PDB file of C-alpha atoms and ligand atoms in Angstrom:
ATOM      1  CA  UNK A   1       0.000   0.000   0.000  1.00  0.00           C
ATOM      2  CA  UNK A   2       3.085   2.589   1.021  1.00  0.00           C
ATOM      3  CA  UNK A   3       4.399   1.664  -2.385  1.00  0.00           C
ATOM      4  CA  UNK A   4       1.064   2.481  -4.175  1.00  0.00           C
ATOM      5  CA  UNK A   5       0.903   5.565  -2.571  1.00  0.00           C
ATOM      6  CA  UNK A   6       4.821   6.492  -2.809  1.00  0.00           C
ATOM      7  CA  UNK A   7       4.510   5.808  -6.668  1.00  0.00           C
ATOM      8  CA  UNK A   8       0.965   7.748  -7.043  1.00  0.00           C
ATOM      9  CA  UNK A   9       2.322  10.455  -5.205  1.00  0.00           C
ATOM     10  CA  UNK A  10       5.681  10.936  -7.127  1.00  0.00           C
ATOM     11  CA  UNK A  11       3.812  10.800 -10.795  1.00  0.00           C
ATOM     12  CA  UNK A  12       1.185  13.539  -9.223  1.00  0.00           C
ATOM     13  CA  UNK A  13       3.804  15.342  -8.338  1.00  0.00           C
ATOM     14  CA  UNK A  14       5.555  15.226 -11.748  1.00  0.00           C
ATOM     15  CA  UNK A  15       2.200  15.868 -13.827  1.00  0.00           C
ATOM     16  CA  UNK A  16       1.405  18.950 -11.533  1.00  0.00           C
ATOM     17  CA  UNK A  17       4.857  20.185 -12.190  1.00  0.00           C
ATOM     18  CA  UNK A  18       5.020  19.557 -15.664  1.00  0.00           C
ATOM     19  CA  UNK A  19       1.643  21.505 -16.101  1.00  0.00           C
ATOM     20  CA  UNK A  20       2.802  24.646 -13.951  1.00  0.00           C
ATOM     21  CA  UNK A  21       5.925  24.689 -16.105  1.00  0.00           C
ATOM     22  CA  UNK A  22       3.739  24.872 -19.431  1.00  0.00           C
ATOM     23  CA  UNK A  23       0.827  26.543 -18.608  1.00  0.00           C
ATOM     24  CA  UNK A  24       1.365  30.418 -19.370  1.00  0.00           C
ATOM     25  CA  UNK A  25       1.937  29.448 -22.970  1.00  0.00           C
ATOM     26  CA  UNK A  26      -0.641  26.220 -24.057  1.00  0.00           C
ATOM     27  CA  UNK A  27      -3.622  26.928 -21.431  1.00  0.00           C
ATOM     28  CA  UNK A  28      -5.463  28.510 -24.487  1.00  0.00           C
ATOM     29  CA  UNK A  29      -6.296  25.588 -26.533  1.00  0.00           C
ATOM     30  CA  UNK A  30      -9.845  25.036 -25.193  1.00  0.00           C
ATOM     31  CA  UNK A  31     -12.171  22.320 -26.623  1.00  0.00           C
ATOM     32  CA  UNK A  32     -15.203  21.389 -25.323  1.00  0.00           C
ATOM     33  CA  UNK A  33     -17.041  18.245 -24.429  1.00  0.00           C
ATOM     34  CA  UNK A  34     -20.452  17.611 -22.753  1.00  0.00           C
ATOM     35  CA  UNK A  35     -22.063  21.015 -23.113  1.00  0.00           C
ATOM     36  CA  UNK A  36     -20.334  24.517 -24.428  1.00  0.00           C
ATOM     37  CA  UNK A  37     -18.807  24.701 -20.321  1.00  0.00           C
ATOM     38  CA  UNK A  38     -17.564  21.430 -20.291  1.00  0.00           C
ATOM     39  CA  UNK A  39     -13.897  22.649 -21.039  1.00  0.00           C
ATOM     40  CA  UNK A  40     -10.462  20.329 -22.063  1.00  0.00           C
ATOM     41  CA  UNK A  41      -7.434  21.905 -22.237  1.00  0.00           C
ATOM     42  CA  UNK A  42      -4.075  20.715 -24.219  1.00  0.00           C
ATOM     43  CA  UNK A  43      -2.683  20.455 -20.455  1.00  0.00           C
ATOM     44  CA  UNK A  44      -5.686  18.118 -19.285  1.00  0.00           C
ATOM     45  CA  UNK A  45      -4.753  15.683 -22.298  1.00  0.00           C
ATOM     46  CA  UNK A  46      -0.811  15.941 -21.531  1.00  0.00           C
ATOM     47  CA  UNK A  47      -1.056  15.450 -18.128  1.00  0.00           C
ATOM     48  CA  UNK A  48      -3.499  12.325 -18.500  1.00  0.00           C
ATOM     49  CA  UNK A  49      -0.834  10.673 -21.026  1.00  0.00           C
ATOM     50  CA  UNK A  50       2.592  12.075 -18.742  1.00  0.00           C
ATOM     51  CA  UNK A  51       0.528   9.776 -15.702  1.00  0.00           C
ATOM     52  CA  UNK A  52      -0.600   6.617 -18.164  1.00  0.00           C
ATOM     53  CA  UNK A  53       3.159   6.258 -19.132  1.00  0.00           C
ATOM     54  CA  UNK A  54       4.523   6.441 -15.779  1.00  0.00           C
ATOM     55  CA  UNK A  55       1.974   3.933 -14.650  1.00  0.00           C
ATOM     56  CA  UNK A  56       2.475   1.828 -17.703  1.00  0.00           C
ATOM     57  CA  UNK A  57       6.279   2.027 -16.863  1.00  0.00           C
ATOM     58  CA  UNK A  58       6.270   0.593 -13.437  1.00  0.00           C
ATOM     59  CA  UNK A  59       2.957  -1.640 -13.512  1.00  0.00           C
ATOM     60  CA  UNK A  60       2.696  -2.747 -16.725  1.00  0.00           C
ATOM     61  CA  UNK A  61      -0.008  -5.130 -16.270  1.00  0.00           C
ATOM     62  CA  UNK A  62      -2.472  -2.706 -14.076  1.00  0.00           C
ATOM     63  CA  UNK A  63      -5.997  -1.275 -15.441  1.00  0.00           C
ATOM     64  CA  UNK A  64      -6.265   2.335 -16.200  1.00  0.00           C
ATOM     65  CA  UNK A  65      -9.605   4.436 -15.782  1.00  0.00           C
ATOM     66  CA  UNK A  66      -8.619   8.660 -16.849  1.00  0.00           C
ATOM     67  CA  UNK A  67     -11.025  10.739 -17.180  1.00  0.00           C
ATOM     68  CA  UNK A  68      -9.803  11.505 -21.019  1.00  0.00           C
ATOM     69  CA  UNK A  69      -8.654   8.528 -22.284  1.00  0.00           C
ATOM     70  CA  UNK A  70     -11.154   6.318 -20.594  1.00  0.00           C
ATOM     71  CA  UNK A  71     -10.852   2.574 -19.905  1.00  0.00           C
ATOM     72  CA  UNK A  72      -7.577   0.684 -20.585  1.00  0.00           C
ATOM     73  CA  UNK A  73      -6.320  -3.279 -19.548  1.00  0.00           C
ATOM     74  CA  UNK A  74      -8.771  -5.599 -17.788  1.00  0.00           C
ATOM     75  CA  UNK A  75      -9.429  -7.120 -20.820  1.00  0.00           C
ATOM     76  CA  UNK A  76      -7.448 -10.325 -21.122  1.00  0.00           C
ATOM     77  CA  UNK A  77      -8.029 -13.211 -18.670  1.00  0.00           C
ATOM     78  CA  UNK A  78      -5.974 -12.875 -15.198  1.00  0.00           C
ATOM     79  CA  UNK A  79      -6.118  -8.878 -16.067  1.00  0.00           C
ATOM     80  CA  UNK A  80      -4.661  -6.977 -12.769  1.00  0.00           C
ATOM     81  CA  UNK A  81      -6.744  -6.450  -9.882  1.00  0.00           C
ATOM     82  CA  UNK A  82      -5.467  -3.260  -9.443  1.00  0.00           C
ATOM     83  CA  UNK A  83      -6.879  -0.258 -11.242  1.00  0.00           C
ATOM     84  CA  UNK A  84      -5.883   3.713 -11.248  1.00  0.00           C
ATOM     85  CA  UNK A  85      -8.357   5.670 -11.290  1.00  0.00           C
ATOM     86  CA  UNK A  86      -7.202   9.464 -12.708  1.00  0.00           C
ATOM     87  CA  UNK A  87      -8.369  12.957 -13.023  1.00  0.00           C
ATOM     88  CA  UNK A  88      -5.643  15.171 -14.757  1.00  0.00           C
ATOM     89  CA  UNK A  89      -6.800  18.326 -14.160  1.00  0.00           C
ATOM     90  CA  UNK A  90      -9.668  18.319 -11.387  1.00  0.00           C
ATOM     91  CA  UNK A  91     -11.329  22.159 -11.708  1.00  0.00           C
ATOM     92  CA  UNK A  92     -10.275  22.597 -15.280  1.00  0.00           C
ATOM     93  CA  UNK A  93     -12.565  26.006 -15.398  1.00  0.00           C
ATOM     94  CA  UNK A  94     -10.527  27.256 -12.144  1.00  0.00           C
ATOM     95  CA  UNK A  95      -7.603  26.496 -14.012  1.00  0.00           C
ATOM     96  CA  UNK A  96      -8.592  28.217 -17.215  1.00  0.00           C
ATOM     97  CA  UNK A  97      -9.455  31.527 -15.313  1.00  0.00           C
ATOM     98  CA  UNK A  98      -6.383  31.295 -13.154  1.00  0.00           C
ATOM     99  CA  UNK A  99      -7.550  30.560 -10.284  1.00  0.00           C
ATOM    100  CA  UNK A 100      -5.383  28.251  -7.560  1.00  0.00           C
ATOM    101  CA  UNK A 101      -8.004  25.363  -6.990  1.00  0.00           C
ATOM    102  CA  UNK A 102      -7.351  22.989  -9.280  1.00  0.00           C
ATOM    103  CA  UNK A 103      -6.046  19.485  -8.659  1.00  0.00           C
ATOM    104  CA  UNK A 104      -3.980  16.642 -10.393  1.00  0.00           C
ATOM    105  CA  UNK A 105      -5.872  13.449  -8.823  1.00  0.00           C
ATOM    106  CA  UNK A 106      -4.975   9.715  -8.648  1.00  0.00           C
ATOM    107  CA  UNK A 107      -6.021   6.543  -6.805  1.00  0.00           C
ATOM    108  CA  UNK A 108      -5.386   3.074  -6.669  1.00  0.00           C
ATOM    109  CA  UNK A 109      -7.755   0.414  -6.227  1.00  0.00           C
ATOM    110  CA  UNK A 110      -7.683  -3.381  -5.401  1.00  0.00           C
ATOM    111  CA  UNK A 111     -10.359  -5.400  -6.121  1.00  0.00           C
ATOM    112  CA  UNK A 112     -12.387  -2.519  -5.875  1.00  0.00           C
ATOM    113  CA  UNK A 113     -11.625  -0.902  -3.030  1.00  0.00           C
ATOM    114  CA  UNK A 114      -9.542   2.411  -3.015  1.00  0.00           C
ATOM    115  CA  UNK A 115      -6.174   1.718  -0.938  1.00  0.00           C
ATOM    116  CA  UNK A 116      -4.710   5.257  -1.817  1.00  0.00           C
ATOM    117  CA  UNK A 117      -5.346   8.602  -2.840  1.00  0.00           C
ATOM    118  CA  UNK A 118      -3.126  11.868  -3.339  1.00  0.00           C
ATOM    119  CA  UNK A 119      -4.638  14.741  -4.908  1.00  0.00           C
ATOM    120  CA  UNK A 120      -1.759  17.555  -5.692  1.00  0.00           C
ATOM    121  CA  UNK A 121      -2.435  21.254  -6.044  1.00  0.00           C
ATOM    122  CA  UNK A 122       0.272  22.490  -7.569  1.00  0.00           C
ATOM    123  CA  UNK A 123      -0.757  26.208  -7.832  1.00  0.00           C
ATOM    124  CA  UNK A 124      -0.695  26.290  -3.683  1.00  0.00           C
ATOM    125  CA  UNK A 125       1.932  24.084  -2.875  1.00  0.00           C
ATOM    126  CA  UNK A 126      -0.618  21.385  -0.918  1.00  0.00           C
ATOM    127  CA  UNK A 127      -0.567  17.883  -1.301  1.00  0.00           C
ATOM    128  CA  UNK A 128      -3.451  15.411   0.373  1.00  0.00           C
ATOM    129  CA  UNK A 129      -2.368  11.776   0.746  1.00  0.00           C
ATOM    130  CA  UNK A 130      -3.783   8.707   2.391  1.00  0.00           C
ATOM    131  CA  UNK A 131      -3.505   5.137   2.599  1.00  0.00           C
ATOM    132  CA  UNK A 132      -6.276   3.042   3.477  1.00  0.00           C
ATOM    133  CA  UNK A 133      -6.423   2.583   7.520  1.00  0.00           C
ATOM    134  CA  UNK A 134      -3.307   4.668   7.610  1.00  0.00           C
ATOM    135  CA  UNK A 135      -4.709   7.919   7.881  1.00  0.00           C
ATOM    136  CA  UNK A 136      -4.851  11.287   5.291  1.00  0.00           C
ATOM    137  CA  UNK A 137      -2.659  13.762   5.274  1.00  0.00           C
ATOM    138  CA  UNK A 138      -1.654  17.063   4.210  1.00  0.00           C
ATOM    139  CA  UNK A 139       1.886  17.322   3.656  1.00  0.00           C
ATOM    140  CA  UNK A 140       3.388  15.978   7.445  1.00  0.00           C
ATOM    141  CA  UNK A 141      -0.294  16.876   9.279  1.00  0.00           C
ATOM    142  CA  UNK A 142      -2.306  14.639  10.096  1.00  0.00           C
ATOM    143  CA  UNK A 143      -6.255  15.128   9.307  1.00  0.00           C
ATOM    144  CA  UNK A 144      -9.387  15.040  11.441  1.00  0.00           C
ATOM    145  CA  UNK A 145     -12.613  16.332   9.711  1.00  0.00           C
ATOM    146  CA  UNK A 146     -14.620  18.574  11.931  1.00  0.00           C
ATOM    147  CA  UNK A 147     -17.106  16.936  14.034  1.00  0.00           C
ATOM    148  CA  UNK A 148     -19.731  18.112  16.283  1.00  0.00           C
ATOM    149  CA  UNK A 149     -21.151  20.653  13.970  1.00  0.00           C
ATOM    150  CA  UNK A 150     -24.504  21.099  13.588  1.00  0.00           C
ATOM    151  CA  UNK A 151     -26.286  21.159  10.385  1.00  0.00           C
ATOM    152  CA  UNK A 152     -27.703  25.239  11.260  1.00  0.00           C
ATOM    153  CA  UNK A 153     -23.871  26.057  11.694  1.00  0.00           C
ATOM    154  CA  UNK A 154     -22.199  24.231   8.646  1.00  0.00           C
ATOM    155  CA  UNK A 155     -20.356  25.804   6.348  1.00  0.00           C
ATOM    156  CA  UNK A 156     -21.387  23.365   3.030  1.00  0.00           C
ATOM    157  CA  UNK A 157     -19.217  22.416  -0.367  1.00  0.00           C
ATOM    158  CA  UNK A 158     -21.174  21.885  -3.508  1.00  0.00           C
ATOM    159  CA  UNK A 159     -20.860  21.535  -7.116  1.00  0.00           C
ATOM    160  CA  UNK A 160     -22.856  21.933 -10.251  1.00  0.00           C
ATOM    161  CA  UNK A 161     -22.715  19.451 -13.231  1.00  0.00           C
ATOM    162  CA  UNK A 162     -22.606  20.842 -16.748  1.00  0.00           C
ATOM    163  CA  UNK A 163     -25.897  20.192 -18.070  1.00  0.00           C
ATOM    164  CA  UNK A 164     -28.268  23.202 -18.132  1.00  0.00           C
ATOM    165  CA  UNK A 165     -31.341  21.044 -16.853  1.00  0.00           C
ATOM    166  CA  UNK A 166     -29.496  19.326 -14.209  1.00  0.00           C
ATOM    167  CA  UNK A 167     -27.963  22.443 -12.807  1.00  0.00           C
ATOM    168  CA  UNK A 168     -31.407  24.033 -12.536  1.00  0.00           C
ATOM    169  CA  UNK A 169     -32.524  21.232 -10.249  1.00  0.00           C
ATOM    170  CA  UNK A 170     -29.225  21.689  -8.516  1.00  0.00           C
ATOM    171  CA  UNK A 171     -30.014  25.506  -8.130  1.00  0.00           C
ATOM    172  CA  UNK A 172     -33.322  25.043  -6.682  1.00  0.00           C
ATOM    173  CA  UNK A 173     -31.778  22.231  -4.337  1.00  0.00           C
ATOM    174  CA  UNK A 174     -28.996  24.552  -2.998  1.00  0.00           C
ATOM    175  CA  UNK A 175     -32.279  27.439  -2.286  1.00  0.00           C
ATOM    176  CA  UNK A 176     -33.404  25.076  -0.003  1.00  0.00           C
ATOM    177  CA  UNK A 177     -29.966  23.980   1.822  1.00  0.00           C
ATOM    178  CA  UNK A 178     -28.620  27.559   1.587  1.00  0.00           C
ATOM    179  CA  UNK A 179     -31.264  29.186   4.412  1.00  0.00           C
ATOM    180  CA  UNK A 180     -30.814  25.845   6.639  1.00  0.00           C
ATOM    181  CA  UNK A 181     -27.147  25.921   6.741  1.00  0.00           C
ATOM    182  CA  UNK A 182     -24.248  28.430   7.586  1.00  0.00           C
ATOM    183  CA  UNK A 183     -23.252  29.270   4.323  1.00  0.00           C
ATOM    184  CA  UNK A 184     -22.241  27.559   0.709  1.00  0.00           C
ATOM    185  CA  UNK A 185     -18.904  27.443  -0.945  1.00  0.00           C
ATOM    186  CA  UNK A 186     -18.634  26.658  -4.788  1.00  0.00           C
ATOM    187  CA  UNK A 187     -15.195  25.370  -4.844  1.00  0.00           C
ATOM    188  CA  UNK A 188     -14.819  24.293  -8.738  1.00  0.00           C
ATOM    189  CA  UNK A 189     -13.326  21.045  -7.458  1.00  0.00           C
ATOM    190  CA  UNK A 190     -14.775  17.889  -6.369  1.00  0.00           C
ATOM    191  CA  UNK A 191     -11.131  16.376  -5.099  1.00  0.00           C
ATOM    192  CA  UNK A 192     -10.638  19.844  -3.821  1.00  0.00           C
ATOM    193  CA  UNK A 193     -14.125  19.915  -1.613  1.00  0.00           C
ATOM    194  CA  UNK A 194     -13.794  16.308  -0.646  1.00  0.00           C
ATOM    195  CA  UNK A 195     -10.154  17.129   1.031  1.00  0.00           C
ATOM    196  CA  UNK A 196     -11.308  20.532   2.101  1.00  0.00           C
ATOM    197  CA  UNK A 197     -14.034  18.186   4.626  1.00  0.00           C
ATOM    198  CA  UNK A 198     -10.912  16.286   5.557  1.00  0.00           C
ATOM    199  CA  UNK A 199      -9.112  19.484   6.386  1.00  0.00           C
ATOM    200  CA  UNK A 200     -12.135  21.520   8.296  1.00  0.00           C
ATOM    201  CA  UNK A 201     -11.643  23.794   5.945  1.00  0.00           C
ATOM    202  CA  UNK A 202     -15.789  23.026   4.950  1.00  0.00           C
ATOM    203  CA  UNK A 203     -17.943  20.882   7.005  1.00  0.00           C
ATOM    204  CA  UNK A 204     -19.732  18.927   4.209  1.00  0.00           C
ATOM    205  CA  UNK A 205     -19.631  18.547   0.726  1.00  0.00           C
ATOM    206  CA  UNK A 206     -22.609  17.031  -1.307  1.00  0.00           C
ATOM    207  CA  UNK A 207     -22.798  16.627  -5.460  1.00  0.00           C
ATOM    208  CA  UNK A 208     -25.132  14.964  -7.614  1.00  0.00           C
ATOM    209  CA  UNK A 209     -23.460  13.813 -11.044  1.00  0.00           C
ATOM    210  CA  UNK A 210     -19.529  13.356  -9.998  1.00  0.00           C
ATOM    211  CA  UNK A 211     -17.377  10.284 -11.361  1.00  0.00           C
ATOM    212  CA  UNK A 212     -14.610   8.018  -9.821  1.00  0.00           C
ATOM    213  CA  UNK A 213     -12.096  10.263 -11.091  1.00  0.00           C
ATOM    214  CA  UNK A 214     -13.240  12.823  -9.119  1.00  0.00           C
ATOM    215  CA  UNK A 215     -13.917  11.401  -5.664  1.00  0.00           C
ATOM    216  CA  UNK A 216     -12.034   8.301  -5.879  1.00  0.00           C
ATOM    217  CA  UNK A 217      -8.158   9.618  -4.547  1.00  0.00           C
ATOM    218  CA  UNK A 218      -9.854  12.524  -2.212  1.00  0.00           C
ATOM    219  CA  UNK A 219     -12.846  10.105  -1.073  1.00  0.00           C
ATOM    220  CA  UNK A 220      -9.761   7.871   0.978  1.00  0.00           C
ATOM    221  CA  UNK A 221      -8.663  11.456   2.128  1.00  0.00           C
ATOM    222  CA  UNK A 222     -12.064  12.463   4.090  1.00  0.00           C
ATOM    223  CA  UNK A 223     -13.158   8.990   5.149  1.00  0.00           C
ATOM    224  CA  UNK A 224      -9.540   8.890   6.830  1.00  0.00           C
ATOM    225  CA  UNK A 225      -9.667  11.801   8.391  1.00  0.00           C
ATOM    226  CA  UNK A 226     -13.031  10.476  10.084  1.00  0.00           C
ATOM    227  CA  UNK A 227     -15.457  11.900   7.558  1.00  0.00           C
ATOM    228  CA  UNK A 228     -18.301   9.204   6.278  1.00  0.00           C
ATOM    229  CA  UNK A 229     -18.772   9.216   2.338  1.00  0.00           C
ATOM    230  CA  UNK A 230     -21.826   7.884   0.789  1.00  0.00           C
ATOM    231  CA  UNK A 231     -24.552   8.853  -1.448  1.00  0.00           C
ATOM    232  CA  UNK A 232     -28.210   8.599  -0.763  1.00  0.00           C
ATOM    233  CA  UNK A 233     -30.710   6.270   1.054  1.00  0.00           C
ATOM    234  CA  UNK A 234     -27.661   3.912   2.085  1.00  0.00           C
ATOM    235  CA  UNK A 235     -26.406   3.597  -1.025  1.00  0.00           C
ATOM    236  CA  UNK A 236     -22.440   3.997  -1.763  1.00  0.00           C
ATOM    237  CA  UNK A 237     -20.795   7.107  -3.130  1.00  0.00           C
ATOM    238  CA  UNK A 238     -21.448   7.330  -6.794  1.00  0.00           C
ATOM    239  CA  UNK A 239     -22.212   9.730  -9.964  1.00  0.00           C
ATOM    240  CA  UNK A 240     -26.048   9.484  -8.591  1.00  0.00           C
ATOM    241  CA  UNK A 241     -24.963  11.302  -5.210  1.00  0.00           C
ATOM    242  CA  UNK A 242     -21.940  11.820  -3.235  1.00  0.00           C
ATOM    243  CA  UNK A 243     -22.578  13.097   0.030  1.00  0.00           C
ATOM    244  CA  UNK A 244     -19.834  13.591   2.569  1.00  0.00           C
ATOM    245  CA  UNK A 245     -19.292  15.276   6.462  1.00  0.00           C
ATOM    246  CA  UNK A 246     -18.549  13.910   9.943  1.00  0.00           C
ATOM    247  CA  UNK A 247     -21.097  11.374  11.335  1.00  0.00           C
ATOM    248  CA  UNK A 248     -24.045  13.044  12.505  1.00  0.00           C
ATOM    249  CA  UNK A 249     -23.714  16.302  10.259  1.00  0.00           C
ATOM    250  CA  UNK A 250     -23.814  13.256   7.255  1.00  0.00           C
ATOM    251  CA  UNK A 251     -27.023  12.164   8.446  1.00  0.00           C
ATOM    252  CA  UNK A 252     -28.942  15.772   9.096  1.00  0.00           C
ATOM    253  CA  UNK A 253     -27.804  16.778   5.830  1.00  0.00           C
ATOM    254  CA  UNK A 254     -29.005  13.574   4.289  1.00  0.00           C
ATOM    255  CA  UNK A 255     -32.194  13.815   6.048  1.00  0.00           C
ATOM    256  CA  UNK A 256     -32.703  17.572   4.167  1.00  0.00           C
ATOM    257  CA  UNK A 257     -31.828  16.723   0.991  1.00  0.00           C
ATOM    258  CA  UNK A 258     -33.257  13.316   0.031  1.00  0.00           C
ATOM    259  CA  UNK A 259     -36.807  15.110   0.284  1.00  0.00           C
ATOM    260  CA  UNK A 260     -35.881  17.840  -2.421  1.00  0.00           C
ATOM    261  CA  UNK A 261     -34.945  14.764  -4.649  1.00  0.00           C
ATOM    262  CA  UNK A 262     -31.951  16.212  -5.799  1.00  0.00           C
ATOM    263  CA  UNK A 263     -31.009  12.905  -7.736  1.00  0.00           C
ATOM    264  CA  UNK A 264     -33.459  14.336 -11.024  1.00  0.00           C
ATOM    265  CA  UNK A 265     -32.380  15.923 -13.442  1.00  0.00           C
ATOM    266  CA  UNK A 266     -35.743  18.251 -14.518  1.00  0.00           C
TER     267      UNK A 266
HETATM  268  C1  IPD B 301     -15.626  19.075 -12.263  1.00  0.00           C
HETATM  269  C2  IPD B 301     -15.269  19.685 -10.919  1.00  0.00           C
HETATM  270  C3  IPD B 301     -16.446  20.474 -10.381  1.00  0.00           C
HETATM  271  C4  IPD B 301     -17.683  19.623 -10.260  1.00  0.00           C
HETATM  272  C5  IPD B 301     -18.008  18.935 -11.571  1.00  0.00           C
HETATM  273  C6  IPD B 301     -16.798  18.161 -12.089  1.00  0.00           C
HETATM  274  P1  IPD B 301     -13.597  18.878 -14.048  1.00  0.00           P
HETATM  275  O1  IPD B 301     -14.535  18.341 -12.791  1.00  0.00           O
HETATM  276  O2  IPD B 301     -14.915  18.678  -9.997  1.00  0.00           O
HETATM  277  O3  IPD B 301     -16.188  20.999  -9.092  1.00  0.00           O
HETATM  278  O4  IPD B 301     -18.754  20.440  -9.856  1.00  0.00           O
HETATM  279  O5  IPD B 301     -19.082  18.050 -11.311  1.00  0.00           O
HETATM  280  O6  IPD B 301     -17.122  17.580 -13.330  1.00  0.00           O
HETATM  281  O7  IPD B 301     -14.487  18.968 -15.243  1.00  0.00           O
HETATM  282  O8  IPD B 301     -13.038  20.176 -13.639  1.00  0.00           O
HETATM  283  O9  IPD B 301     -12.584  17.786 -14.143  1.00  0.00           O
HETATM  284 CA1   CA B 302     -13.205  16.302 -12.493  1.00  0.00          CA
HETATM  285 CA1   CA B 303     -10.925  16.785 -15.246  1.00  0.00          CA
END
């Protein structure tokens, strides 16, 4: 597991470098993808194939899942049981604008269960680890979500997906939380909010519409640092719902958002 993590952490490190030293001159090439907000950069693409060939390189025989190349290995019989799961640039629209929160993410899962996660933010410097019953960290600190917070005075992450119908369900959804809660932070960065829970930094975090390559590394992160991840109704984190906060604020927040059925989309 130390050696999963030691390797993730070292090819995070070089893809976040390698995009910080490129950026000022290729962060214009812009395509799009799901919807005309749904942005790829050259640098998303480059940093995707930079971690694939490291991986490749040491574990030959491992499965792949990136958010821009998709799928790769698994195929033949006896495939690996261990899969990275990568997002290259998590907050690509931060990144575009210039702002700091955006994240290079990768985890590593055995027979499907994630046994480590780093998420690197190269623009501040921070990098979130953990290992799977070996706590997260951030750089040499050790991290304990917030607990004992009420829902009235929690300060709540959230995201919006890049559909126009889904994100008007989301809109009316956050209406309701916002009033109940102490305030909302958009982040622009699912890794980002998931750590952010692990660092106290935000009490909750709850998304409909995410994927593995964005909760997967910084999910290990908050549920080591005490925080419970799920989605709704008992169900497991997923793109219907990921819902995540100490014990206790998990459950009050569930309890006011699976009757605004946030999981539709009109
Ligand atoms: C997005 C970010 C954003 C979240 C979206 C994600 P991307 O990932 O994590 O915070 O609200 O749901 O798709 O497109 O920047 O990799
Ligand atoms: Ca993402
Ligand atoms: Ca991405």
């Amino acid at each position: 597991m130390t050696d999963f993590l030691r390797l993730a952490e070292d090819i995070a490190r070089e893809a976040g470098d390698m995009i910080l030293a490129k950026r000022p001159t290729m962060s214009e090439d812009v395509e799009t993808k799901s919807s005309p907000t749904d942005v790829v950069t050259i640098l998303d693409k480059a940093s995707e194939e930079l971690i694939r060939e490291r991986v490749r390189a040491a574990r030959p025989d491992d499965r792949f899942l990136g958010e821009e190349g998709g799928e790769e290995g698994g195929e033949a019989p006896g495939a690996s049981d261990v899969r990275w799961i990568v997002d290259p640039i998590d907050g690509t629209v931060n990144f575009l604008y210039g702002l700091p929160d955006w994240a290079v993410s990768i985890a590593v899962e055995v027979d499907g269960q994630v046994v480590a996660g780093v998420v690197n933010l190269p623009a501040r410097g921070e990098v979130f680890t953990a290992a799977l019953g070996e706590g997260a960290w951030l750089g040499g600190e050790r991290l304990r979500c917030n607990s004992g917070v009420p829902l009235a005075r929690a300060l709540v992450a959230t995201g919006f997906g890049y559909s126009a119908p889904r994100r008007e369900v989301q809109g009316r959804v956050v209406a309701e939380v916002l009033p109940r809660v102490r305030d909302i932070r958009r982040g622009g960065s699912c890794a980002i909010d998931l750590c952010s829970v692990a660092a106290g930094r935000v009490d909750a975090y709850y998304e409909r519409g995410t994927n593995p390559w964005d909760y997967a590394a910084a999910g290990l992160v908050a549920t080591e640092s005490g925080a419970r991840l799920g989605g709704l109704r008992g169900r497991p984190v997923g793109p219907e719902f990921t819902l995540c906060a100490a014990p206790g604020l998990f459950e009050e927040l569930h309890d006011l958002l699976v009757p605004l059925d946030p999981e539709r989309d009109s």
